[in-house]
Structure formats: structure tokens, C-alpha cells
């Protein structure tokens, strides 16, 4: 269900590293990732996550007025939603906001799980400073279907990553939260695949099991796999040194929130 809503502000001061402002055209996300931290942070009902999305239909016009009053800074798009979830196909709120930002040439950093971002290549190439990142926490699409039931496939994300780079955009992969199916022996393959797709940086992160997240995941994980999933989630940070080893001298590696 999509509900239309009106916002008073478009840009929020951000505490996230590397960005000054957050811009989220939607509240909620149709990708319905079972591990998403947003319901916990925003005190939303986790069992309703992904079922209802609020589209901020006036956000482009609010941004147009607000941008004239704010100090120029990096705008992070999709810090508490995915700006390219299915609703964007019809509402085009992200595209309209990008048009405003491009007109004033504000720096932009986009993080998404969707190849719909390719639709806006014509606008993104107008920016003098823009980065596009793709969340790819696993290369196993079976795991993706389990934990990110309505998000685009890993193959589509990798293809979009490559195409963004081919169009001259700076790109990165957010490999987080690192899925439990990624084992020590598979780290090199992850790094190789991301480099081959043209990523300039890999950002890694582990699961942060805020209230309700493990319970949400446990509801979709087969009973016989729950114990090993939980063990690997809690031990994922041990893989970071493997990422460092295989990235060294090849690609920039950053630990999220380090």
C-alpha cells in the first residue's frame, strides 16, 4: 500500500560519516528486507515493514526552497529507505529531487539495491561530484531472496554497478550487513567480483542486532539453519581481516562506522 504524505523539510542534518544531509523521499521500503534496522530506529512495527510506504509527494518543491537557505554539503540519498524502491517508478520523487540538486550542483551520495538508478543516468552525469553505491551483502541470490525478498537480484545490482562506472560515475559496494553465507574461503571471490564490476571502494559492515532484528530473521530462516546463522552473524567481524588482505593494493576498503 502506498500512502501520499506531505513533508515540512527535505534535508535532515546527518550524523553518518561522509555526508552532511540525508534525503529520503519515502518513509518505509517495499524491498521489505527482514534485517533492516530502520523499524527499530524509527519505532515502527516490524511485522508491517514493507507493507505500507509513505510517499512524500511535495518533497521536490520543499527541497527547491530549502536548498537556497542551506549551506552546501554532501546529500546522502537513501539513509532510511531505498530511493529506488518500486514506488519510485511511478512517483519519480527521487528523480525530481536529483533534478533540483543537479541544478545547484550539490554533491550527492546514493546507496540503493535497485538497478532503477540507471533510469537517472542522464541527470547523474550532470553532477560534478556524485557517487552511486549498491548494497551487495552476499553473492548468493538464494540468501538474498530469503532476507531481501522484494529487492532486485544480485546479478542486476552488479550489472547496474558496472553500467554506472562505464558512464563515468564513481561507484562503490556496501557489503553489509555481511550475510552469514559469506565464509572465509569466499571473501576473495567477493572482492574479485566487486572489482570486476568496476567498484572503486568496498565498505563492509556486520549485523547490528537491534531490538527485533534477530526475531525477524529467525521467522524466515529454516529451523535447522538458525544456530549456524546466529553463530556466523556474531562472528562476521572476524572476516574483516580477510577482506583487508584481499583488498590490499587493489581497491579501497572501509569499515562502516569504524
CSV table of C-alpha atoms in Angstrom, one decimal:
chain,number,residue,atom,x,y,z
A,1,UNK,CA,0.0,0.0,0.0
A,2,UNK,CA,1.3,3.5,-0.9
A,3,UNK,CA,0.0,6.5,1.0
A,4,UNK,CA,0.7,10.0,0.0
A,5,UNK,CA,2.0,12.4,2.6
A,6,UNK,CA,3.4,15.9,2.8
A,7,UNK,CA,6.7,16.8,4.4
A,8,UNK,CA,7.9,20.1,6.0
A,9,UNK,CA,11.5,19.5,5.4
A,10,UNK,CA,13.5,17.7,2.7
A,11,UNK,CA,17.0,17.8,4.1
A,12,UNK,CA,17.9,16.4,7.5
A,13,UNK,CA,21.3,17.1,9.2
A,14,UNK,CA,23.1,13.7,9.2
A,15,UNK,CA,25.4,12.2,11.7
A,16,UNK,CA,26.5,9.5,9.3
A,17,UNK,CA,30.2,9.7,8.2
A,18,UNK,CA,30.9,11.3,4.9
A,19,UNK,CA,27.6,13.1,4.4
A,20,UNK,CA,26.2,16.4,5.8
A,21,UNK,CA,22.5,15.8,4.9
A,22,UNK,CA,20.1,13.0,4.5
A,23,UNK,CA,17.3,12.9,1.9
A,24,UNK,CA,14.6,10.2,1.9
A,25,UNK,CA,11.7,10.7,-0.5
A,26,UNK,CA,9.8,7.8,1.1
A,27,UNK,CA,9.0,6.5,4.6
A,28,UNK,CA,9.2,2.7,4.6
A,29,UNK,CA,10.5,0.4,1.9
A,30,UNK,CA,8.9,-2.1,-0.4
A,31,UNK,CA,12.0,-4.2,-0.5
A,32,UNK,CA,11.0,-5.5,2.9
A,33,UNK,CA,14.4,-6.7,4.0
A,34,UNK,CA,13.9,-8.7,7.2
A,35,UNK,CA,17.1,-7.4,8.8
A,36,UNK,CA,16.5,-3.7,8.2
A,37,UNK,CA,17.4,-1.5,11.2
A,38,UNK,CA,15.0,1.3,10.3
A,39,UNK,CA,11.9,-0.1,12.1
A,40,UNK,CA,13.9,-0.3,15.3
A,41,UNK,CA,15.3,3.2,15.0
A,42,UNK,CA,12.1,4.8,13.9
A,43,UNK,CA,9.9,2.7,16.3
A,44,UNK,CA,7.9,1.2,13.5
A,45,UNK,CA,6.0,-2.1,13.7
A,46,UNK,CA,8.4,-4.7,12.3
A,47,UNK,CA,5.7,-7.1,11.2
A,48,UNK,CA,4.3,-4.3,8.9
A,49,UNK,CA,7.6,-3.3,7.4
A,50,UNK,CA,7.4,-3.3,3.7
A,51,UNK,CA,3.7,-3.4,3.5
A,52,UNK,CA,3.0,0.3,3.7
A,53,UNK,CA,5.1,3.1,2.2
A,54,UNK,CA,4.5,6.8,2.5
A,55,UNK,CA,5.5,8.9,-0.5
A,56,UNK,CA,6.5,12.5,0.3
A,57,UNK,CA,4.8,13.9,-2.7
A,58,UNK,CA,5.8,17.5,-2.1
A,59,UNK,CA,9.5,16.8,-1.3
A,60,UNK,CA,10.9,18.2,-4.7
A,61,UNK,CA,9.2,21.6,-4.1
A,62,UNK,CA,10.3,21.7,-0.5
A,63,UNK,CA,13.8,20.8,-1.5
A,64,UNK,CA,13.8,23.6,-4.1
A,65,UNK,CA,13.0,26.2,-1.4
A,66,UNK,CA,15.2,24.7,1.3
A,67,UNK,CA,18.4,24.3,-0.8
A,68,UNK,CA,18.5,28.1,-1.2
A,69,UNK,CA,18.7,28.5,2.6
A,70,UNK,CA,21.1,25.7,3.5
A,71,UNK,CA,24.9,25.6,3.4
A,72,UNK,CA,26.2,23.4,0.5
A,73,UNK,CA,27.0,19.9,1.6
A,74,UNK,CA,27.0,16.3,0.6
A,75,UNK,CA,23.5,14.9,0.4
A,76,UNK,CA,23.1,11.2,1.2
A,77,UNK,CA,20.1,9.7,-0.5
A,78,UNK,CA,18.5,6.6,1.0
A,79,UNK,CA,19.7,6.6,4.6
A,80,UNK,CA,16.4,5.3,5.9
A,81,UNK,CA,14.7,4.0,2.8
A,82,UNK,CA,15.6,2.9,-0.7
A,83,UNK,CA,15.0,5.9,-3.0
A,84,UNK,CA,14.7,3.4,-5.9
A,85,UNK,CA,12.1,1.1,-4.5
A,86,UNK,CA,9.2,0.1,-6.8
A,87,UNK,CA,7.1,3.2,-5.8
A,88,UNK,CA,9.7,5.4,-7.4
A,89,UNK,CA,8.8,4.1,-10.9
A,90,UNK,CA,5.5,5.9,-10.8
A,91,UNK,CA,6.1,8.8,-8.4
A,92,UNK,CA,9.6,9.8,-9.6
A,93,UNK,CA,10.3,11.7,-6.4
A,94,UNK,CA,13.9,10.8,-6.4
A,95,UNK,CA,14.4,11.8,-10.0
A,96,UNK,CA,12.7,15.2,-9.3
A,97,UNK,CA,14.9,15.8,-6.2
A,98,UNK,CA,18.0,14.9,-8.2
A,99,UNK,CA,17.0,17.4,-10.8
A,100,UNK,CA,16.9,20.1,-8.1
A,101,UNK,CA,20.2,19.1,-6.7
A,102,UNK,CA,21.9,18.9,-10.1
A,103,UNK,CA,20.6,22.4,-10.9
A,104,UNK,CA,22.5,23.7,-7.9
A,105,UNK,CA,25.3,21.1,-8.3
A,106,UNK,CA,25.3,19.9,-4.7
A,107,UNK,CA,27.4,16.8,-4.1
A,108,UNK,CA,25.3,13.6,-3.8
A,109,UNK,CA,25.9,10.1,-2.5
A,110,UNK,CA,23.3,7.5,-3.4
A,111,UNK,CA,23.0,4.0,-1.8
A,112,UNK,CA,20.5,1.6,-3.3
A,113,UNK,CA,19.7,-2.1,-4.0
A,114,UNK,CA,18.0,-1.3,-7.3
A,115,UNK,CA,19.1,-1.0,-10.9
A,116,UNK,CA,16.3,1.6,-11.4
A,117,UNK,CA,19.0,4.1,-10.7
A,118,UNK,CA,20.1,3.6,-14.3
A,119,UNK,CA,17.0,5.4,-15.4
A,120,UNK,CA,18.5,8.6,-14.0
A,121,UNK,CA,21.9,8.4,-15.6
A,122,UNK,CA,21.1,11.4,-17.7
A,123,UNK,CA,20.8,13.5,-14.5
A,124,UNK,CA,23.6,11.9,-12.5
A,125,UNK,CA,26.1,12.7,-15.2
A,126,UNK,CA,25.4,16.4,-14.8
A,127,UNK,CA,26.9,16.5,-11.3
A,128,UNK,CA,30.5,17.4,-10.7
A,129,UNK,CA,30.5,15.3,-7.5
A,130,UNK,CA,28.4,12.2,-7.3
A,131,UNK,CA,28.8,8.6,-6.0
A,132,UNK,CA,26.5,5.7,-6.5
A,133,UNK,CA,26.7,2.7,-4.2
A,134,UNK,CA,25.0,-0.6,-4.3
A,135,UNK,CA,24.3,-2.7,-1.2
A,136,UNK,CA,25.5,-6.2,-2.0
A,137,UNK,CA,25.9,-8.2,1.2
A,138,UNK,CA,26.2,-11.6,-0.5
A,139,UNK,CA,26.7,-13.1,-3.9
A,140,UNK,CA,24.2,-15.9,-3.1
A,141,UNK,CA,20.9,-15.0,-4.6
A,142,UNK,CA,19.1,-17.7,-2.6
A,143,UNK,CA,20.1,-15.9,0.6
A,144,UNK,CA,19.1,-12.6,-1.0
A,145,UNK,CA,15.6,-14.0,-1.7
A,146,UNK,CA,15.4,-15.2,1.9
A,147,UNK,CA,16.5,-12.0,3.7
A,148,UNK,CA,15.7,-9.3,1.0
A,149,UNK,CA,12.5,-10.8,-0.5
A,150,UNK,CA,11.5,-8.0,-2.8
A,151,UNK,CA,14.8,-6.4,-3.7
A,152,UNK,CA,16.4,-6.8,-7.1
A,153,UNK,CA,18.7,-9.8,-7.8
A,154,UNK,CA,22.4,-9.6,-7.1
A,155,UNK,CA,23.1,-10.0,-10.8
A,156,UNK,CA,21.0,-6.9,-11.6
A,157,UNK,CA,22.9,-4.9,-9.0
A,158,UNK,CA,26.3,-5.9,-10.3
A,159,UNK,CA,25.2,-5.1,-13.8
A,160,UNK,CA,24.0,-1.7,-12.8
A,161,UNK,CA,27.2,-1.1,-10.8
A,162,UNK,CA,29.2,-1.8,-14.0
A,163,UNK,CA,27.0,0.4,-16.1
A,164,UNK,CA,27.2,3.4,-13.7
A,165,UNK,CA,31.0,3.1,-13.8
A,166,UNK,CA,31.0,2.9,-17.6
A,167,UNK,CA,29.1,6.2,-17.6
A,168,UNK,CA,31.8,7.9,-15.6
A,169,UNK,CA,30.2,7.8,-12.2
A,170,UNK,CA,32.2,7.0,-9.1
A,171,UNK,CA,30.9,3.7,-7.6
A,172,UNK,CA,31.2,1.6,-4.5
A,173,UNK,CA,29.8,-1.5,-2.9
A,174,UNK,CA,28.3,-1.6,0.6
A,175,UNK,CA,28.9,-5.2,1.6
A,176,UNK,CA,26.8,-5.1,4.7
A,177,UNK,CA,25.5,-6.4,6.7
A,178,UNK,CA,27.7,-9.3,5.7
A,179,UNK,CA,25.4,-12.3,5.2
A,180,UNK,CA,26.1,-15.5,7.1
A,181,UNK,CA,26.7,-17.5,3.9
A,182,UNK,CA,29.9,-15.5,3.3
A,183,UNK,CA,32.7,-17.7,4.6
A,184,UNK,CA,36.5,-17.1,4.9
A,185,UNK,CA,37.1,-19.0,1.7
A,186,UNK,CA,34.6,-16.9,-0.3
A,187,UNK,CA,36.0,-13.5,0.6
A,188,UNK,CA,38.4,-13.4,-2.2
A,189,UNK,CA,35.7,-14.2,-4.7
A,190,UNK,CA,33.5,-11.3,-3.3
A,191,UNK,CA,36.4,-8.9,-3.7
A,192,UNK,CA,37.2,-10.2,-7.3
A,193,UNK,CA,33.6,-9.8,-8.4
A,194,UNK,CA,33.2,-6.3,-7.0
A,195,UNK,CA,36.4,-5.2,-8.7
A,196,UNK,CA,35.4,-6.8,-11.9
A,197,UNK,CA,32.1,-4.9,-11.8
A,198,UNK,CA,34.0,-1.6,-11.5
A,199,UNK,CA,33.6,-0.7,-7.9
A,200,UNK,CA,36.2,1.8,-6.6
A,201,UNK,CA,35.6,1.1,-3.0
A,202,UNK,CA,34.2,-1.6,-0.7
A,203,UNK,CA,32.5,-0.7,2.5
A,204,UNK,CA,32.0,-3.6,4.9
A,205,UNK,CA,29.8,-3.9,7.9
A,206,UNK,CA,28.4,-6.7,10.2
A,207,UNK,CA,24.9,-7.2,11.5
A,208,UNK,CA,23.8,-4.9,14.3
A,209,UNK,CA,21.2,-6.9,16.1
A,210,UNK,CA,18.9,-4.1,17.3
A,211,UNK,CA,15.7,-4.9,19.0
A,212,UNK,CA,13.6,-7.3,16.9
A,213,UNK,CA,16.0,-7.9,14.1
A,214,UNK,CA,17.1,-11.4,15.0
A,215,UNK,CA,13.5,-12.4,15.7
A,216,UNK,CA,12.5,-11.1,12.3
A,217,UNK,CA,15.3,-13.0,10.6
A,218,UNK,CA,14.6,-16.2,12.6
A,219,UNK,CA,11.0,-16.1,11.3
A,220,UNK,CA,12.2,-16.8,7.8
A,221,UNK,CA,15.4,-18.9,8.4
A,222,UNK,CA,14.8,-22.7,8.3
A,223,UNK,CA,15.0,-24.2,11.8
A,224,UNK,CA,17.9,-26.4,11.0
A,225,UNK,CA,20.0,-23.4,10.0
A,226,UNK,CA,19.2,-20.9,12.7
A,227,UNK,CA,22.0,-21.9,15.1
A,228,UNK,CA,24.7,-21.6,12.4
A,229,UNK,CA,23.2,-18.4,11.1
A,230,UNK,CA,23.4,-16.8,14.5
A,231,UNK,CA,26.9,-18.1,15.1
A,232,UNK,CA,28.2,-16.7,11.8
A,233,UNK,CA,26.4,-13.3,12.3
A,234,UNK,CA,28.1,-12.9,15.6
A,235,UNK,CA,31.5,-13.9,14.2
A,236,UNK,CA,31.3,-12.0,10.9
A,237,UNK,CA,33.7,-9.3,12.2
A,238,UNK,CA,36.4,-12.0,12.1
A,239,UNK,CA,36.1,-11.9,8.3
A,240,UNK,CA,37.1,-8.2,8.1
A,241,UNK,CA,40.8,-9.1,8.2
A,242,UNK,CA,40.3,-11.4,5.2
A,243,UNK,CA,38.7,-8.5,3.3
A,244,UNK,CA,41.7,-6.3,4.2
A,245,UNK,CA,44.1,-9.0,3.0
A,246,UNK,CA,42.4,-9.4,-0.4
A,247,UNK,CA,41.7,-5.7,-1.0
A,248,UNK,CA,45.2,-4.5,-0.1
A,249,UNK,CA,46.8,-2.8,-3.1
A,250,UNK,CA,43.7,-3.5,-5.3
A,251,UNK,CA,40.8,-1.5,-4.0
A,252,UNK,CA,39.9,0.9,-1.2
A,253,UNK,CA,38.3,-0.9,1.8
A,254,UNK,CA,36.4,1.0,4.5
A,255,UNK,CA,34.8,-0.4,7.7
A,256,UNK,CA,31.4,1.2,8.2
A,257,UNK,CA,31.1,3.3,11.3
A,258,UNK,CA,34.8,2.4,12.2
